[in-house]
PDB file of C-alpha atoms in Angstrom:
ATOM      1  CA  MET A   1     131.649  12.866 141.423  1.00 46.00           C
ATOM      2  CA  LEU A   2     129.782  12.675 138.148  1.00 43.00           C
ATOM      3  CA  TYR A   3     126.627  13.694 139.861  1.00 48.00           C
ATOM      4  CA  THR A   4     128.268  16.921 141.163  1.00 47.00           C
ATOM      5  CA  ILE A   5     129.432  17.998 137.632  1.00 48.00           C
ATOM      6  CA  PHE A   6     126.012  17.533 136.283  1.00 47.00           C
ATOM      7  CA  ALA A   7     124.450  19.627 139.155  1.00 50.00           C
ATOM      8  CA  LEU A   8     127.031  22.483 138.547  1.00 47.00           C
ATOM      9  CA  ALA A   9     126.249  22.469 134.622  1.00 50.00           C
ATOM     10  CA  ALA A  10     122.493  22.719 135.297  1.00 50.00           C
ATOM     11  CA  THR A  11     123.019  25.669 137.712  1.00 52.00           C
ATOM     12  CA  LEU A  12     125.091  27.594 135.116  1.00 47.00           C
ATOM     13  CA  ALA A  13     122.594  26.956 132.344  1.00 49.00           C
ATOM     14  CA  CYS A  14     119.753  28.371 134.393  1.00 48.00           C
ATOM     15  CA  ALA A  15     121.795  31.652 135.428  1.00 47.00           C
ATOM     16  CA  VAL A  16     122.588  32.038 131.677  1.00 44.00           C
ATOM     17  CA  ARG A  17     118.806  31.662 130.709  1.00 49.00           C
ATOM     18  CA  PHE A  18     117.707  34.150 133.379  1.00 44.00           C
ATOM     19  CA  GLN A  19     119.851  36.823 132.201  1.00 47.00           C
ATOM     20  CA  THR A  20     118.985  36.458 128.470  1.00 45.00           C
ATOM     21  CA  GLU A  21     115.164  36.502 129.338  1.00 47.00           C
ATOM     22  CA  SER A  22     115.045  39.265 131.723  1.00 47.00           C
ATOM     23  CA  PRO A  23     113.547  42.531 130.285  1.00 50.00           C
ATOM     24  CA  SER A  24     116.009  45.212 129.448  1.00 50.00           C
ATOM     25  CA  ALA A  25     116.304  48.493 131.606  1.00 50.00           C
ATOM     26  CA  PRO A  26     114.022  51.240 130.447  1.00 53.00           C
ATOM     27  CA  GLU A  27     115.452  54.251 128.563  1.00 54.00           C
ATOM     28  CA  PRO A  28     115.700  57.392 130.610  1.00 53.00           C
ATOM     29  CA  PRO A  29     112.861  59.906 129.775  1.00 53.00           C
ATOM     30  CA  GLU A  30     113.731  62.905 127.641  1.00 53.00           C
ATOM     31  CA  ALA A  31     114.244  65.981 129.653  1.00 49.00           C
ATOM     32  CA  GLU A  32     111.232  68.325 129.603  1.00 51.00           C
ATOM     33  CA  ASN A  33     113.343  71.090 128.793  1.00 51.00           C
ATOM     34  CA  ASP A  34     115.028  69.730 125.772  1.00 51.00           C
ATOM     35  CA  THR A  35     114.179  72.110 122.906  1.00 45.00           C
ATOM     36  CA  SER A  36     116.373  70.607 120.258  1.00 46.00           C
ATOM     37  CA  LYS A  37     113.567  69.614 118.123  1.00 45.00           C
ATOM     38  CA  THR A  38     111.341  72.471 118.577  1.00 44.00           C
ATOM     39  CA  ASP A  39     113.813  74.968 117.575  1.00 47.00           C
ATOM     40  CA  LEU A  40     113.747  74.082 113.918  1.00 44.00           C
ATOM     41  CA  GLN A  41     110.150  72.850 113.805  1.00 47.00           C
ATOM     42  CA  PRO A  42     107.690  74.536 115.770  1.00 47.00           C
ATOM     43  CA  LEU A  43     104.898  72.472 117.507  1.00 46.00           C
ATOM     44  CA  VAL A  44     102.081  74.949 116.186  1.00 48.00           C
ATOM     45  CA  GLU A  45     102.665  77.003 113.071  1.00 48.00           C
ATOM     46  CA  GLU A  46     101.312  80.352 112.809  1.00 52.00           C
ATOM     47  CA  ALA A  47      98.451  80.983 110.379  1.00 50.00           C
ATOM     48  CA  PRO A  48      99.636  82.887 107.460  1.00 51.00           C
ATOM     49  CA  LYS A  49      98.418  86.728 107.369  1.00 57.00           C
ATOM     50  CA  ILE A  50      95.943  87.569 104.690  1.00 51.00           C
ATOM     51  CA  ASP A  51      95.953  91.313 103.498  1.00 65.00           C
ATOM     52  CA  PHE A  52      93.455  92.358 100.808  1.00 73.00           C
ATOM     53  CA  GLN A  53      94.865  95.112  98.527  1.00 81.00           C
ATOM     54  CA  LEU A  54      92.653  97.692  96.885  1.00 84.00           C
ATOM     55  CA  PRO A  55      93.089  96.646  93.074  1.00 89.00           C
ATOM     56  CA  LYS A  56      95.044  99.517  91.191  1.00 88.00           C
ATOM     57  CA  GLU A  57      92.168  99.501  88.485  1.00 90.00           C
ATOM     58  CA  CYS A  58      89.613 100.471  91.256  1.00 91.00           C
ATOM     59  CA  SER A  59      88.767 103.963  92.634  1.00 90.00           C
ATOM     60  CA  GLU A  60      86.751 102.269  95.443  1.00 91.00           C
ATOM     61  CA  VAL A  61      85.645  99.027  96.351  1.00 91.00           C
ATOM     62  CA  CYS A  62      82.647  97.667  98.481  1.00 90.00           C
ATOM     63  CA  PRO A  63      80.939  94.346  99.234  1.00 89.00           C
ATOM     64  CA  ASP A  64      78.810  93.362  96.167  1.00 85.00           C
ATOM     65  CA  LYS A  65      75.042  93.727  97.112  1.00 68.00           C
ATOM     66  CA  ARG A  66      73.182  90.504  96.877  1.00 59.00           C
ATOM     67  CA  SER A  67      69.501  90.166  95.642  1.00 52.00           C
ATOM     68  CA  PHE A  68      66.850  88.730  97.809  1.00 51.00           C
ATOM     69  CA  PHE A  69      67.251  85.393  95.781  1.00 52.00           C
ATOM     70  CA  ASP A  70      70.961  85.222  96.300  1.00 53.00           C
ATOM     71  CA  LYS A  71      70.290  85.672  99.984  1.00 52.00           C
ATOM     72  CA  VAL A  72      68.038  82.922 100.317  1.00 53.00           C
ATOM     73  CA  PHE A  73      69.889  80.332  98.549  1.00 52.00           C
ATOM     74  CA  GLN A  74      73.299  81.558  99.870  1.00 51.00           C
ATOM     75  CA  LEU A  75      74.800  82.044  96.573  1.00 51.00           C
ATOM     76  CA  LYS A  76      78.440  82.842  95.997  1.00 48.00           C
ATOM     77  CA  GLN A  77      77.881  86.582  95.403  1.00 50.00           C
ATOM     78  CA  LYS A  78      78.470  87.059  99.188  1.00 61.00           C
ATOM     79  CA  TYR A  79      82.102  86.348  98.415  1.00 78.00           C
ATOM     80  CA  ARG A  80      82.350  89.200  95.751  1.00 86.00           C
ATOM     81  CA  TYR A  81      83.303  92.788  95.790  1.00 90.00           C
ATOM     82  CA  LYS A  82      82.154  95.789  93.616  1.00 91.00           C
ATOM     83  CA  CYS A  83      84.750  97.558  92.012  1.00 92.00           C
ATOM     84  CA  ILE A  84      84.216 101.339  90.770  1.00 92.00           C
ATOM     85  CA  LEU A  85      86.587 101.382  87.729  1.00 92.00           C
ATOM     86  CA  LYS A  86      89.097 104.053  87.006  1.00 90.00           C
ATOM     87  CA  ASP A  87      89.064 102.832  83.310  1.00 89.00           C
ATOM     88  CA  HIS A  88      86.150 100.609  82.068  1.00 89.00           C
ATOM     89  CA  THR A  89      88.638  98.978  79.542  1.00 89.00           C
ATOM     90  CA  LYS A  90      90.986  97.813  82.271  1.00 89.00           C
ATOM     91  CA  LEU A  91      89.647  95.351  84.696  1.00 91.00           C
ATOM     92  CA  PRO A  92      91.174  93.808  87.851  1.00 90.00           C
ATOM     93  CA  PRO A  93      92.698  90.300  87.649  1.00 87.00           C
ATOM     94  CA  GLY A  94      90.108  87.688  88.049  1.00 84.00           C
ATOM     95  CA  CYS A  95      87.219  89.640  87.101  1.00 86.00           C
ATOM     96  CA  ASN A  96      86.364  87.738  84.028  1.00 81.00           C
ATOM     97  CA  ASP A  97      84.091  85.158  85.071  1.00 76.00           C
ATOM     98  CA  ARG A  98      80.422  84.754  83.918  1.00 77.00           C
ATOM     99  CA  ASP A  99      79.156  86.840  87.065  1.00 76.00           C
ATOM    100  CA  ALA A 100      81.538  89.707  86.362  1.00 83.00           C
ATOM    101  CA  LYS A 101      79.042  92.100  84.692  1.00 83.00           C
ATOM    102  CA  LEU A 102      80.231  95.539  83.631  1.00 89.00           C
ATOM    103  CA  ARG A 103      77.698  98.316  84.122  1.00 90.00           C
ATOM    104  CA  ARG A 104      77.510 101.986  84.029  1.00 90.00           C
ATOM    105  CA  ARG A 105      76.689 103.666  87.328  1.00 88.00           C
ATOM    106  CA  LYS A 106      73.350 105.160  87.848  1.00 85.00           C
ATOM    107  CA  SER A 107      74.598 107.969  90.156  1.00 80.00           C
ATOM    108  CA  SER A 108      78.076 108.876  88.280  1.00 78.00           C
ATOM    109  CA  ARG A 109      77.040 108.232  84.455  1.00 79.00           C
ATOM    110  CA  ALA A 110      80.935 108.868  83.642  1.00 84.00           C
ATOM    111  CA  GLN A 111      81.803 105.755  85.813  1.00 91.00           C
ATOM    112  CA  TYR A 112      81.524 101.991  85.399  1.00 92.00           C
ATOM    113  CA  LYS A 113      81.192  99.173  87.954  1.00 92.00           C
ATOM    114  CA  ILE A 114      81.998  95.498  87.934  1.00 92.00           C
ATOM    115  CA  SER A 115      81.517  92.492  90.429  1.00 89.00           C
ATOM    116  CA  CYS A 116      84.654  90.661  91.093  1.00 89.00           C
ATOM    117  CA  PRO A 117      85.430  87.326  93.251  1.00 87.00           C
ATOM    118  CA  PHE A 118      87.560  87.728  96.265  1.00 85.00           C
ATOM    119  CA  GLY A 119      89.074  84.441  95.367  1.00 81.00           C
ATOM    120  CA  THR A 120      88.771  82.644  98.602  1.00 82.00           C
ATOM    121  CA  LYS A 121      86.397  82.631 101.504  1.00 82.00           C
ATOM    122  CA  ALA A 122      89.219  83.389 103.876  1.00 84.00           C
ATOM    123  CA  LEU A 123      90.173  86.464 102.039  1.00 85.00           C
ATOM    124  CA  ALA A 124      86.603  87.582 101.774  1.00 85.00           C
ATOM    125  CA  LYS A 125      86.221  87.608 105.505  1.00 84.00           C
ATOM    126  CA  GLN A 126      89.354  89.419 106.111  1.00 85.00           C
ATOM    127  CA  ALA A 127      88.373  91.971 103.156  1.00 86.00           C
ATOM    128  CA  LEU A 128      84.912  92.670 104.673  1.00 84.00           C
ATOM    129  CA  GLN A 129      86.402  93.963 107.858  1.00 84.00           C
ATOM    130  CA  VAL A 130      88.589  96.474 106.243  1.00 84.00           C
ATOM    131  CA  ILE A 131      86.669  97.900 103.127  1.00 87.00           C
ATOM    132  CA  PRO A 132      83.689 100.136 103.595  1.00 86.00           C
ATOM    133  CA  LYS A 133      80.176  98.708 103.773  1.00 86.00           C
ATOM    134  CA  LYS A 134      79.029 100.867 100.815  1.00 89.00           C
ATOM    135  CA  CYS A 135      80.618 102.813  97.840  1.00 91.00           C
ATOM    136  CA  SER A 136      80.298 106.499  97.222  1.00 91.00           C
ATOM    137  CA  GLU A 137      77.274 107.415  95.403  1.00 89.00           C
ATOM    138  CA  GLU A 138      78.659 110.707  94.210  1.00 89.00           C
ATOM    139  CA  MET A 139      82.273 111.088  93.052  1.00 90.00           C
ATOM    140  CA  LYS A 140      84.099 114.293  92.113  1.00 90.00           C
ATOM    141  CA  CYS A 141      87.406 115.134  90.509  1.00 89.00           C
ATOM    142  CA  CYS A 142      89.374 117.092  93.014  1.00 90.00           C
ATOM    143  CA  CYS A 143      92.802 118.732  92.725  1.00 87.00           C
ATOM    144  CA  ASN A 144      95.459 119.084  95.702  1.00 85.00           C
ATOM    145  CA  SER A 145      96.120 122.930  96.105  1.00 82.00           C
ATOM    146  CA  ALA A 146      99.540 122.056  97.246  1.00 75.00           C
ATOM    147  CA  GLU A 147     100.484 120.548  93.955  1.00 72.00           C
ATOM    148  CA  ARG A 148     100.089 123.565  91.516  1.00 66.00           C
ATOM    149  CA  LEU A 149     103.737 123.204  90.393  1.00 67.00           C
ATOM    150  CA  SER A 150     103.584 123.526  86.561  1.00 74.00           C
ATOM    151  CA  PHE A 151     106.064 123.546  83.754  1.00 84.00           C
ATOM    152  CA  ARG A 152     105.969 123.232  79.915  1.00 88.00           C
ATOM    153  CA  THR A 153     107.602 120.874  77.824  1.00 91.00           C
ATOM    154  CA  CYS A 154     107.900 119.463  74.239  1.00 93.00           C
ATOM    155  CA  LEU A 155     106.006 116.099  73.680  1.00 94.00           C
ATOM    156  CA  PRO A 156     106.412 113.823  70.420  1.00 94.00           C
ATOM    157  CA  MET A 157     104.766 115.084  67.324  1.00 95.00           C
ATOM    158  CA  HIS A 158     102.302 112.114  67.173  1.00 95.00           C
ATOM    159  CA  ILE A 159     100.606 113.203  70.430  1.00 94.00           C
ATOM    160  CA  THR A 160      97.808 115.514  69.892  1.00 93.00           C
ATOM    161  CA  ASP A 161      95.285 115.022  72.472  1.00 91.00           C
ATOM    162  CA  GLU A 162      94.122 117.923  74.776  1.00 87.00           C
ATOM    163  CA  ILE A 163      94.984 115.987  78.084  1.00 85.00           C
ATOM    164  CA  VAL A 164      97.617 113.389  78.188  1.00 88.00           C
ATOM    165  CA  PHE A 165      99.540 111.472  80.618  1.00 87.00           C
ATOM    166  CA  HIS A 166     103.193 111.238  79.861  1.00 88.00           C
ATOM    167  CA  PRO A 167     106.604 110.766  81.419  1.00 86.00           C
ATOM    168  CA  SER A 168     108.797 113.787  81.809  1.00 77.00           C
ATOM    169  CA  ILE A 169     112.385 114.603  82.611  1.00 74.00           C
ATOM    170  CA  LEU A 170     111.195 115.388  86.324  1.00 71.00           C
ATOM    171  CA  SER A 171     109.254 112.188  86.521  1.00 73.00           C
ATOM    172  CA  PRO A 172     110.431 109.425  84.125  1.00 79.00           C
ATOM    173  CA  ASP A 173     108.835 106.604  85.700  1.00 79.00           C
ATOM    174  CA  ASN A 174     105.563 108.381  86.787  1.00 76.00           C
ATOM    175  CA  PRO A 175     103.545 109.596  83.879  1.00 82.00           C
ATOM    176  CA  ARG A 176     102.042 112.953  84.837  1.00 81.00           C
ATOM    177  CA  ALA A 177      99.117 114.982  83.357  1.00 83.00           C
ATOM    178  CA  PHE A 178     100.001 117.497  80.587  1.00 88.00           C
ATOM    179  CA  LYS A 179      97.315 119.768  78.753  1.00 87.00           C
ATOM    180  CA  ARG A 180      98.049 120.923  75.006  1.00 91.00           C
ATOM    181  CA  ILE A 181      98.388 124.555  74.722  1.00 91.00           C
ATOM    182  CA  SER A 182      99.169 127.068  71.980  1.00 93.00           C
ATOM    183  CA  GLN A 183     101.776 125.819  69.828  1.00 96.00           C
ATOM    184  CA  THR A 184     103.011 129.315  68.610  1.00 95.00           C
ATOM    185  CA  TYR A 185     104.039 132.602  70.029  1.00 95.00           C
ATOM    186  CA  SER A 186     104.132 136.085  68.451  1.00 94.00           C
ATOM    187  CA  ASN A 187     107.618 136.984  67.326  1.00 93.00           C
ATOM    188  CA  PRO A 188     108.636 139.977  69.395  1.00 88.00           C
ATOM    189  CA  GLY A 189     111.503 140.951  67.216  1.00 90.00           C
ATOM    190  CA  GLU A 190     112.627 141.176  63.400  1.00 91.00           C
ATOM    191  CA  CYS A 191     111.332 138.777  61.092  1.00 92.00           C
ATOM    192  CA  VAL A 192     112.640 135.222  61.035  1.00 90.00           C
ATOM    193  CA  ASN A 193     110.583 133.753  57.923  1.00 88.00           C
ATOM    194  CA  VAL A 194     108.792 136.738  56.496  1.00 91.00           C
ATOM    195  CA  THR A 195     110.640 138.971  53.910  1.00 91.00           C
ATOM    196  CA  ASP A 196     108.020 141.901  53.867  1.00 93.00           C
ATOM    197  CA  PRO A 197     106.553 142.719  57.137  1.00 95.00           C
ATOM    198  CA  LEU A 198     103.422 145.199  57.012  1.00 96.00           C
ATOM    199  CA  LYS A 199     103.716 148.769  58.242  1.00 95.00           C
ATOM    200  CA  TYR A 200     101.382 149.930  61.083  1.00 95.00           C
ATOM    201  CA  GLN A 201     100.974 152.838  63.362  1.00 93.00           C
ATOM    202  CA  LEU A 202     100.916 152.949  67.229  1.00 91.00           C
ATOM    203  CA  ALA A 203      98.725 155.872  67.417  1.00 87.00           C
ATOM    204  CA  GLU A 204      96.737 158.425  65.238  1.00 84.00           C
ATOM    205  CA  ASP A 205      99.674 160.726  64.647  1.00 86.00           C
ATOM    206  CA  ASP A 206     102.176 157.920  64.190  1.00 90.00           C
ATOM    207  CA  GLU A 207     103.933 157.507  60.886  1.00 91.00           C
ATOM    208  CA  LEU A 208     103.516 154.055  59.143  1.00 93.00           C
ATOM    209  CA  SER A 209     106.426 151.928  59.778  1.00 94.00           C
ATOM    210  CA  ASP A 210     107.317 148.495  60.601  1.00 94.00           C
ATOM    211  CA  HIS A 211     108.764 149.556  63.997  1.00 94.00           C
ATOM    212  CA  GLY A 212     111.501 146.795  63.639  1.00 93.00           C
ATOM    213  CA  LYS A 213     108.976 144.066  64.107  1.00 94.00           C
ATOM    214  CA  CYS A 214     107.331 141.465  61.945  1.00 95.00           C
ATOM    215  CA  CYS A 215     103.641 142.436  61.400  1.00 96.00           C
ATOM    216  CA  ILE A 216     101.618 140.099  59.198  1.00 95.00           C
ATOM    217  CA  GLU A 217      98.122 141.389  59.708  1.00 95.00           C
ATOM    218  CA  THR A 218      96.689 145.063  60.225  1.00 95.00           C
ATOM    219  CA  GLU A 219      93.494 146.560  60.510  1.00 94.00           C
ATOM    220  CA  LEU A 220      91.909 150.164  61.128  1.00 91.00           C
ATOM    221  CA  SER A 221      91.422 151.022  64.691  1.00 88.00           C
ATOM    222  CA  PRO A 222      88.070 151.506  66.075  1.00 84.00           C
ATOM    223  CA  ASN A 223      86.656 154.862  66.326  1.00 73.00           C
ATOM    224  CA  VAL A 224      86.643 155.473  70.153  1.00 65.00           C
ATOM    225  CA  SER A 225      87.391 159.285  70.261  1.00 61.00           C
ATOM    226  CA  GLY A 226      84.144 160.378  68.477  1.00 63.00           C
ATOM    227  CA  THR A 227      86.165 161.733  65.439  1.00 66.00           C
ATOM    228  CA  GLU A 228      86.771 160.355  61.980  1.00 69.00           C
ATOM    229  CA  ALA A 229      90.397 159.829  62.787  1.00 76.00           C
ATOM    230  CA  ARG A 230      91.400 156.273  62.571  1.00 85.00           C
ATOM    231  CA  TYR A 231      94.913 154.518  62.265  1.00 90.00           C
ATOM    232  CA  THR A 232      96.230 151.322  61.064  1.00 93.00           C
ATOM    233  CA  MET A 233      97.289 148.998  63.918  1.00 94.00           C
ATOM    234  CA  CYS A 234      98.820 145.708  63.742  1.00 95.00           C
ATOM    235  CA  THR A 235      96.539 142.764  64.957  1.00 94.00           C
ATOM    236  CA  LYS A 236      98.987 139.793  64.273  1.00 95.00           C
ATOM    237  CA  PHE A 237     102.779 139.389  64.221  1.00 96.00           C
ATOM    238  CA  GLU A 238     104.826 136.539  62.761  1.00 95.00           C
ATOM    239  CA  GLN A 239     104.054 133.213  64.807  1.00 95.00           C
ATOM    240  CA  LEU A 240     107.029 131.049  65.739  1.00 95.00           C
ATOM    241  CA  TYR A 241     106.992 127.499  66.988  1.00 95.00           C
ATOM    242  CA  HIS A 242     107.760 126.778  70.811  1.00 94.00           C
ATOM    243  CA  CYS A 243     108.984 123.267  69.932  1.00 95.00           C
ATOM    244  CA  SER A 244     111.409 123.945  67.069  1.00 94.00           C
ATOM    245  CA  PRO A 245     115.166 123.756  66.350  1.00 91.00           C
ATOM    246  CA  LEU A 246     117.300 126.499  67.805  1.00 83.00           C
ATOM    247  CA  ASP A 247     118.159 127.963  64.401  1.00 80.00           C
ATOM    248  CA  ASP A 248     114.758 127.784  62.630  1.00 82.00           C
ATOM    249  CA  HIS A 249     111.573 128.635  64.910  1.00 86.00           C
ATOM    250  CA  SER A 250     109.365 128.322  61.856  1.00 85.00           C
ATOM    251  CA  THR A 251     109.658 124.537  61.802  1.00 90.00           C
ATOM    252  CA  GLN A 252     107.713 122.567  64.357  1.00 94.00           C
ATOM    253  CA  ILE A 253     109.434 119.305  65.756  1.00 95.00           C
ATOM    254  CA  GLY A 254     107.316 118.621  68.767  1.00 95.00           C
ATOM    255  CA  GLN A 255     103.986 119.405  70.435  1.00 96.00           C
ATOM    256  CA  PHE A 256     104.106 121.937  73.174  1.00 96.00           C
ATOM    257  CA  TYR A 257     102.341 120.947  76.566  1.00 93.00           C
ATOM    258  CA  GLN A 258     101.972 122.304  80.093  1.00 89.00           C
ATOM    259  CA  LYS A 259     102.172 120.046  83.175  1.00 85.00           C
ATOM    260  CA  ILE A 260      99.007 120.189  85.200  1.00 82.00           C
ATOM    261  CA  THR A 261      98.170 118.790  88.536  1.00 80.00           C
ATOM    262  CA  ASP A 262      96.990 115.124  88.725  1.00 77.00           C
ATOM    263  CA  GLY A 263      93.485 115.070  90.103  1.00 84.00           C
ATOM    264  CA  GLN A 264      91.914 112.633  92.524  1.00 87.00           C
ATOM    265  CA  CYS A 265      88.462 110.919  92.129  1.00 90.00           C
ATOM    266  CA  LEU A 266      86.919 111.458  95.601  1.00 92.00           C
ATOM    267  CA  GLY A 267      83.475 110.471  96.768  1.00 91.00           C
ATOM    268  CA  ASP A 268      81.024 110.916  99.491  1.00 91.00           C
ATOM    269  CA  ARG A 269      82.282 108.008 101.281  1.00 90.00           C
ATOM    270  CA  SER A 270      86.076 108.439 100.738  1.00 89.00           C
ATOM    271  CA  PRO A 271      88.127 107.666 103.923  1.00 83.00           C
ATOM    272  CA  GLY A 272      89.163 110.303 106.518  1.00 82.00           C
ATOM    273  CA  ASP A 273      89.006 113.931 105.488  1.00 87.00           C
ATOM    274  CA  LEU A 274      88.804 113.202 101.598  1.00 89.00           C
ATOM    275  CA  LYS A 275      84.886 113.150 101.540  1.00 90.00           C
ATOM    276  CA  ILE A 276      83.257 115.432  99.194  1.00 92.00           C
ATOM    277  CA  THR A 277      80.255 117.294 100.818  1.00 91.00           C
ATOM    278  CA  ARG A 278      77.265 119.578 100.077  1.00 86.00           C
ATOM    279  CA  ALA A 279      75.490 121.920 102.442  1.00 79.00           C
ATOM    280  CA  THR A 280      71.875 120.560 101.094  1.00 80.00           C
ATOM    281  CA  ALA A 281      70.510 118.185  98.589  1.00 75.00           C
ATOM    282  CA  LEU A 282      69.998 121.312  96.289  1.00 76.00           C
ATOM    283  CA  HIS A 283      73.748 122.198  96.375  1.00 82.00           C
ATOM    284  CA  ASP A 284      76.523 120.530  94.305  1.00 85.00           C
ATOM    285  CA  PHE A 285      79.181 118.453  95.907  1.00 89.00           C
ATOM    286  CA  LYS A 286      82.364 120.369  97.079  1.00 91.00           C
ATOM    287  CA  CYS A 287      85.820 119.070  97.394  1.00 92.00           C
ATOM    288  CA  PRO A 288      87.349 118.640 100.752  1.00 92.00           C
ATOM    289  CA  LYS A 289      89.483 121.473 102.254  1.00 90.00           C
ATOM    290  CA  GLY A 290      92.830 121.682 100.595  1.00 88.00           C
ATOM    291  CA  PHE A 291      91.292 120.418  97.347  1.00 90.00           C
ATOM    292  CA  TYR A 292      89.747 122.422  94.383  1.00 87.00           C
ATOM    293  CA  ALA A 293      87.492 121.370  91.438  1.00 86.00           C
ATOM    294  CA  PRO A 294      89.109 121.717  88.123  1.00 82.00           C
ATOM    295  CA  LYS A 295      87.844 124.061  85.511  1.00 76.00           C
ATOM    296  CA  ALA A 296      88.729 124.340  81.832  1.00 66.00           C
ATOM    297  CA  SER A 297      91.224 127.060  82.512  1.00 63.00           C
ATOM    298  CA  ASP A 298      92.781 125.270  85.456  1.00 65.00           C
ATOM    299  CA  ALA A 299      95.957 123.215  85.185  1.00 71.00           C
ATOM    300  CA  CYS A 300      94.444 120.024  86.677  1.00 78.00           C
ATOM    301  CA  ALA A 301      92.706 117.008  85.306  1.00 77.00           C
ATOM    302  CA  CYS A 302      91.789 113.365  86.562  1.00 81.00           C
ATOM    303  CA  LYS A 303      93.174 110.733  84.617  1.00 73.00           C
ATOM    304  CA  VAL A 304      90.388 108.326  85.688  1.00 80.00           C
ATOM    305  CA  GLU A 305      86.773 108.208  84.902  1.00 84.00           C
ATOM    306  CA  CYS A 306      85.090 110.281  87.551  1.00 84.00           C
ATOM    307  CA  ASP A 307      82.226 112.780  87.670  1.00 71.00           C
TER     308      ASP A 307
END
């Protein structure tokens, strides 16, 4: 009997030991279509896009030329660009290292150029696929024929330059080009600030009179009829200010300017239809179709250093 009990106990112990030492069942594999983890965290992240923007301080940019020495030793100039500056006193960001040399251009003496770093090798490679291989050698101020809208306005008294760029009522956030014009006009009526106007004649047989106007200067007429007959004509009337109080046009309170067209600095390598061209090497460059070159009498000017 005792032997039977010991045999039964030994059998139960072996059964328990077998259950505890046997390996656990493997976990079921994850389903291949389970996207719970990839929805929030992609397996492969997209590379960020790199866009090279033309610095606002540059009229044009192109790769910086390297000397033979630079090419042989693979110096960092290959990751630089040349900026044709709009204003040589305002440089693009980052163009202040020891290799950024400000120089006057040989082809367009009114312009300056400077060598600037792209910043990174990746940005340089991307930019070199977009920007032109060479900058324009010749550049010219050209005005859009469709933007000849002009108006006159009064600017603050301290502004006296011939050409200024200033905000206006029509464009408060965008300074436009203005040209200083005559500050006064001839009074077409009776005197405002003159007590004793001069008398004059309208013709040889006319009597001397002020004619209800305010003449302040006279002279004898030229002898055009071949006779000795000459008459006193008025050469100047009272001058009143355009920018003045409504009740006193003899007092100036502002500078009188005329809005003119903002010109664009275009070159012989400008994109698309904006290139300046010339028939032969003996001819001057001409603005493209739809543009004209400003003259002293035109209401147009470039606010950047150009030709």
